[in-house]
Short mmCIF file of C-alpha atoms in Angstrom, two decimals:
data_model
loop_
_atom_site.label_atom_id
_atom_site.label_comp_id
_atom_site.label_asym_id
_atom_site.label_seq_id
_atom_site.Cartn_x
_atom_site.Cartn_y
_atom_site.Cartn_z
CA MET A 71 126.78 88.27 9.29
CA ASN A 72 127.82 84.67 9.78
CA GLN A 73 131.07 83.40 8.31
CA PRO A 74 130.26 81.12 5.36
CA GLN A 75 132.13 78.21 3.91
CA THR A 76 134.27 79.05 0.88
CA ASN A 77 132.76 78.18 -2.48
CA THR A 78 134.70 79.27 -5.55
CA SER A 79 131.71 79.34 -7.94
CA LEU A 80 130.12 82.78 -8.02
CA PHE A 81 126.88 81.18 -9.23
CA SER A 82 126.68 79.38 -5.88
CA ARG A 83 127.92 82.30 -3.78
CA LEU A 84 125.65 85.09 -4.98
CA ARG A 85 122.05 85.68 -3.95
CA PHE A 86 119.56 88.33 -5.05
CA VAL A 87 117.53 89.96 -2.29
CA LEU A 88 114.35 91.93 -3.07
CA VAL A 89 113.06 94.14 -0.26
CA GLU A 90 109.32 94.85 0.04
CA THR A 91 108.57 94.30 -3.64
CA SER A 92 105.10 95.54 -4.56
CA HIS A 93 104.29 93.82 -7.85
CA PRO A 94 104.34 90.03 -8.30
CA GLY A 95 105.09 90.55 -12.01
CA ASN A 96 108.38 92.20 -11.09
CA ILE A 97 109.32 89.23 -8.94
CA GLY A 98 108.63 86.91 -11.86
CA ALA A 99 110.64 89.10 -14.23
CA VAL A 100 113.54 89.10 -11.75
CA ALA A 101 113.44 85.29 -11.62
CA ARG A 102 113.67 85.21 -15.39
CA ALA A 103 116.55 87.72 -15.44
CA MET A 104 118.45 85.63 -12.90
CA LYS A 105 117.94 82.34 -14.70
CA THR A 106 119.09 83.68 -18.06
CA MET A 107 122.43 84.51 -16.41
CA GLY A 108 122.71 81.24 -14.46
CA PHE A 109 121.81 82.41 -10.94
CA SER A 110 119.21 80.77 -8.74
CA GLN A 111 119.21 82.15 -5.19
CA LEU A 112 116.28 84.54 -4.74
CA VAL A 113 115.26 85.94 -1.35
CA LEU A 114 112.17 88.09 -0.80
CA VAL A 115 112.01 90.35 2.23
CA ASN A 116 108.45 91.10 3.31
CA PRO A 117 106.88 91.29 -0.17
CA ARG A 118 103.58 93.16 -0.43
CA PHE A 119 101.77 89.90 -1.17
CA PRO A 120 102.90 86.93 0.97
CA ASP A 121 101.93 84.53 -1.83
CA ALA A 122 103.56 86.67 -4.52
CA VAL A 123 105.57 83.80 -6.06
CA HIS A 124 102.34 81.84 -6.62
CA GLN A 125 100.38 84.65 -8.22
CA GLU A 126 99.46 84.37 -11.89
CA GLU A 127 101.33 87.55 -12.83
CA ALA A 128 104.58 86.36 -11.25
CA ILE A 129 104.38 82.99 -12.97
CA ALA A 130 103.60 84.61 -16.34
CA PHE A 131 106.51 87.06 -16.14
CA ALA A 132 108.89 84.32 -14.99
CA SER A 133 108.38 82.73 -18.42
CA GLY A 134 110.24 79.47 -17.89
CA ALA A 135 111.96 80.43 -14.63
CA GLN A 136 109.21 79.07 -12.39
CA ASP A 137 111.80 76.90 -10.66
CA ILE A 138 113.49 80.07 -9.38
CA LEU A 139 110.15 81.25 -8.00
CA ALA A 140 109.42 77.89 -6.41
CA SER A 141 112.74 77.86 -4.58
CA ALA A 142 112.61 81.54 -3.53
CA LYS A 143 112.97 82.13 0.20
CA ILE A 144 110.53 84.55 1.84
CA VAL A 145 111.70 86.20 5.06
CA GLY A 146 110.48 88.92 7.37
CA GLY A 147 113.61 91.04 7.66
CA ILE A 148 116.95 91.92 6.11
CA GLU A 149 118.92 90.15 8.85
CA GLU A 150 117.40 86.82 7.89
CA ALA A 151 117.89 87.56 4.20
CA LEU A 152 121.62 88.11 4.75
CA GLU A 153 122.12 85.05 6.93
CA GLY A 154 125.20 83.15 5.79
CA CYS A 155 126.59 86.14 3.89
CA ASN A 156 129.81 87.97 4.66
CA PHE A 157 129.32 90.64 2.00
CA ALA A 158 126.31 92.65 0.87
CA ALA A 159 125.89 95.28 -1.84
CA ALA A 160 122.92 97.62 -1.97
CA LEU A 161 121.64 99.07 -5.22
CA SER A 162 120.45 102.67 -5.29
CA ALA A 163 120.15 105.36 -7.93
CA ARG A 164 120.25 107.95 -5.13
CA LEU A 165 123.55 108.52 -3.36
CA ARG A 166 123.35 108.86 0.41
CA GLU A 167 125.29 111.20 2.68
CA TYR A 168 126.34 108.38 5.01
CA SER A 169 126.53 105.47 2.68
CA PRO A 170 129.16 102.75 2.41
CA PRO A 171 131.73 103.13 -0.40
CA VAL A 172 130.17 103.57 -3.83
CA THR A 173 131.07 101.20 -6.66
CA THR A 174 129.88 100.24 -10.13
CA PRO A 175 128.31 96.92 -11.18
CA ARG A 176 131.41 95.94 -13.19
CA ALA A 177 133.86 96.75 -10.39
CA LEU A 178 131.71 94.86 -7.89
CA ALA A 179 131.46 91.80 -10.13
CA SER A 180 135.23 91.74 -10.48
CA THR A 181 135.64 91.88 -6.69
CA LEU A 182 133.20 89.02 -6.15
CA VAL A 183 135.00 86.84 -8.68
CA ASP A 184 138.48 87.63 -7.43
CA ASP A 185 137.65 86.81 -3.80
CA GLY A 186 136.22 83.30 -3.67
CA SER A 187 135.61 83.59 0.07
CA LEU A 188 132.78 86.08 -0.39
CA ASN A 189 129.25 84.79 -0.02
CA ALA A 190 127.46 87.86 -1.31
CA ALA A 191 124.01 89.37 -1.54
CA LEU A 192 122.80 91.98 -3.99
CA VAL A 193 120.04 93.95 -2.28
CA PHE A 194 117.32 95.75 -4.26
CA GLY A 195 114.65 98.03 -2.82
CA SER A 196 110.97 98.42 -3.56
CA GLU A 197 109.74 99.87 -6.82
CA ARG A 198 108.43 103.07 -5.24
CA TYR A 199 110.77 103.86 -2.37
CA GLY A 200 114.02 102.06 -3.06
CA LEU A 201 116.07 101.04 -0.04
CA PRO A 202 115.87 102.76 3.35
CA ASN A 203 119.08 104.11 4.87
CA GLN A 204 119.09 101.56 7.67
CA ILE A 205 119.38 98.70 5.18
CA ILE A 206 122.01 100.45 3.06
CA GLU A 207 124.10 101.01 6.18
CA LYS A 208 124.17 97.24 6.76
CA CYS A 209 125.83 96.72 3.38
CA ASN A 210 129.52 96.81 2.50
CA VAL A 211 129.11 98.84 -0.68
CA LEU A 212 126.52 100.89 -2.51
CA ILE A 213 126.12 100.10 -6.21
CA ASN A 214 125.37 103.03 -8.45
CA ILE A 215 124.61 102.28 -12.09
CA PRO A 216 126.15 104.97 -14.31
CA ALA A 217 122.93 105.81 -16.15
CA ASN A 218 121.51 108.98 -17.68
CA PRO A 219 121.61 111.53 -14.81
CA ASP A 220 118.38 113.09 -16.09
CA TYR A 221 116.56 109.76 -15.86
CA SER A 222 118.45 107.14 -13.91
CA SER A 223 115.55 105.02 -12.63
CA LEU A 224 115.61 101.44 -13.89
CA ASN A 225 112.83 98.91 -13.65
CA LEU A 226 113.61 96.39 -10.90
CA ALA A 227 114.06 93.47 -13.28
CA GLN A 228 116.24 95.59 -15.56
CA ALA A 229 118.53 96.42 -12.66
CA VAL A 230 118.75 92.77 -11.66
CA GLN A 231 119.46 91.77 -15.27
CA LEU A 232 122.30 94.28 -15.51
CA LEU A 233 123.92 93.14 -12.25
CA ALA A 234 123.48 89.46 -13.12
CA TYR A 235 125.00 90.03 -16.56
CA GLU A 236 128.07 91.79 -15.16
CA ALA A 237 128.51 89.01 -12.62
CA ARG A 238 128.28 86.35 -15.32
CA MET A 239 130.76 88.15 -17.56
CA ALA A 240 133.23 88.54 -14.71
CA ALA A 241 132.83 84.85 -13.89
CA GLY A 242 133.85 83.82 -17.38
CA GLY A 243 130.86 84.70 -19.52
CA ASP A 244 133.14 86.56 -21.93
CA ARG A 245 134.87 83.26 -22.69
CA ILE A 246 131.47 81.61 -23.12
CA ALA A 247 130.42 84.36 -25.56
CA GLN A 248 133.59 83.96 -27.58
CA SER A 249 133.48 80.18 -27.76
CA PRO A 250 132.59 78.60 -31.12
CA ILE A 251 128.86 78.15 -31.72
CA GLY A 252 127.61 75.26 -33.79
CA PHE A 253 129.61 72.74 -35.79
CA HIS A 254 133.16 73.59 -36.80
CA GLY A 255 135.00 71.23 -39.12
CA ASP A 256 138.69 70.59 -39.63
CA ALA A 257 140.74 73.49 -40.95
CA ALA A 258 141.82 72.98 -44.55
CA SER A 259 145.52 72.40 -45.14
CA LEU A 260 147.60 74.80 -47.21
CA THR A 261 147.88 72.13 -49.92
CA GLN A 262 144.09 71.77 -50.07
CA VAL A 263 143.60 75.53 -50.26
CA ASP A 264 146.20 75.92 -53.02
CA GLY A 265 144.51 73.16 -55.00
CA MET A 266 141.21 74.96 -54.62
CA TYR A 267 142.68 78.21 -55.99
CA GLU A 268 144.14 76.39 -59.01
CA HIS A 269 140.80 74.71 -59.67
CA LEU A 270 138.88 77.97 -59.20
CA GLU A 271 141.26 79.84 -61.52
CA LYS A 272 140.66 77.32 -64.31
CA ALA A 273 136.90 77.69 -63.88
CA LEU A 274 137.07 81.48 -63.97
CA ILE A 275 139.13 81.35 -67.14
CA ALA A 276 136.66 78.90 -68.70
CA ILE A 277 133.72 81.26 -68.15
CA GLU A 278 135.87 84.18 -69.33
CA PHE A 279 135.61 86.00 -66.04
CA LEU A 280 139.40 85.89 -65.73
CA ASP A 281 141.65 86.85 -68.63
CA PRO A 282 144.84 84.77 -68.30
CA ASP A 283 146.73 87.32 -70.40
CA ASN A 284 145.62 90.18 -68.14
CA PRO A 285 144.75 88.64 -64.77
CA LYS A 286 145.40 91.84 -62.84
CA LYS A 287 145.04 91.12 -59.10
CA LEU A 288 141.93 88.96 -59.21
CA MET A 289 143.39 85.76 -57.76
CA SER A 290 145.39 87.71 -55.17
CA ARG A 291 142.23 89.44 -54.04
CA LEU A 292 140.35 86.15 -53.91
CA ARG A 293 143.15 84.69 -51.79
CA ARG A 294 142.91 87.61 -49.40
CA LEU A 295 139.14 87.28 -49.25
CA PHE A 296 139.19 83.57 -48.42
CA SER A 297 142.12 83.92 -46.01
CA ARG A 298 139.81 85.88 -43.70
CA THR A 299 137.35 82.98 -43.51
CA GLN A 300 139.66 80.28 -42.10
CA LEU A 301 138.49 77.75 -44.67
CA GLU A 302 137.55 74.26 -43.55
CA THR A 303 138.13 71.09 -45.57
CA GLU A 304 134.44 70.70 -46.38
CA GLU A 305 134.23 74.29 -47.56
CA VAL A 306 137.23 73.79 -49.85
CA ASN A 307 135.55 70.69 -51.25
CA ILE A 308 132.36 72.67 -51.93
CA LEU A 309 134.26 75.37 -53.82
CA ARG A 310 136.18 72.77 -55.83
CA GLY A 311 132.88 71.06 -56.59
CA ILE A 312 131.52 74.33 -57.98
CA ALA A 313 134.64 74.77 -60.11
CA ARG A 314 134.40 71.16 -61.33
CA HIS A 315 130.76 71.65 -62.30
CA ILE A 316 131.57 74.85 -64.20
CA LEU A 317 134.37 73.14 -66.14
CA ALA A 318 132.17 70.14 -66.90
CA ARG A 319 129.33 72.34 -68.19
CA ILE A 320 131.71 74.40 -70.35
CA GLY A 321 133.21 71.19 -71.76
CA LYS A 322 129.76 69.82 -72.53
CA ASN A 323 128.69 73.01 -74.30
CA GLN A 324 131.85 73.01 -76.39
CA ALA A 325 131.33 69.36 -77.37
CA GLU A 326 127.81 70.14 -78.56
#
C-alpha cells in the first residue's frame, strides 16, 4: 500500500470498500448508513452490476444519500480499492485459521482515531460468500462483531452502520450526543429561585394545598424536585406567573 499524507480527521481518512456486492439495494443502503454517520468514501470492487449505483433499487435505498452513490469509485480489484491506504480491516463473521489479528469494531475505531497517520479501509465481502482468504490476508486486522454465536450473520448495510457508528463515536460522536439540543436559556440565579419558592408557597397556601401550621416537608420536596431541573430564568418567570395568577384569582373571589 502507498504511504498517504497525514490527515487528522477520521471522516477524511476512512473509506468503505464493498467487494463483489450482488444487490444494488444493499449498495444504496450502505451509502445511507455511511452518510448518517458522516462518512463519504465508498469504493465498489467488481460489483455484480457495473451500473449498480445508477439502478433504481440503489437510489431508492440510498434515501437521500445519492451523493455518496454518485461519488462512489468502482474498481476491478482489491489492490486498486486500497490504493493510498496504509491500513485495512476486513470484516468477517467467520474466523480464519491464518487470519491477521482479530479485533472488535470499538477497539478498531479507537485505534484509527488515536493514530492520525492511518488512512484506512474497512473491507466488506459479498452477501453470499463474504470475503475470500486472499483478500483477508492483505488486511492488517480482521474485525469480528461480537454477535449471537447461534446467528451472527448481519445484513451488509447493518454491518456498515455498526462500524460507521463506532468510528463516529470514537471520533467524538459521544460529545456530539451529549451536547445541548435546542434552545437553552440563562440559568436562574439563586435569588430568582428563592423568590419563586416564596411566591409559590404563598399561592399554595392561598389554595389551601399547603397548611402553614403543618407544612411538613412540602416545600423542601419541591425544592429538591426543581433543583434537578437546573431552572432557567424564563422558567422561573413562568412559575411565578402561575403563582401570581393563582393569588389574583383567589383575591378576586374573596372580594366578590
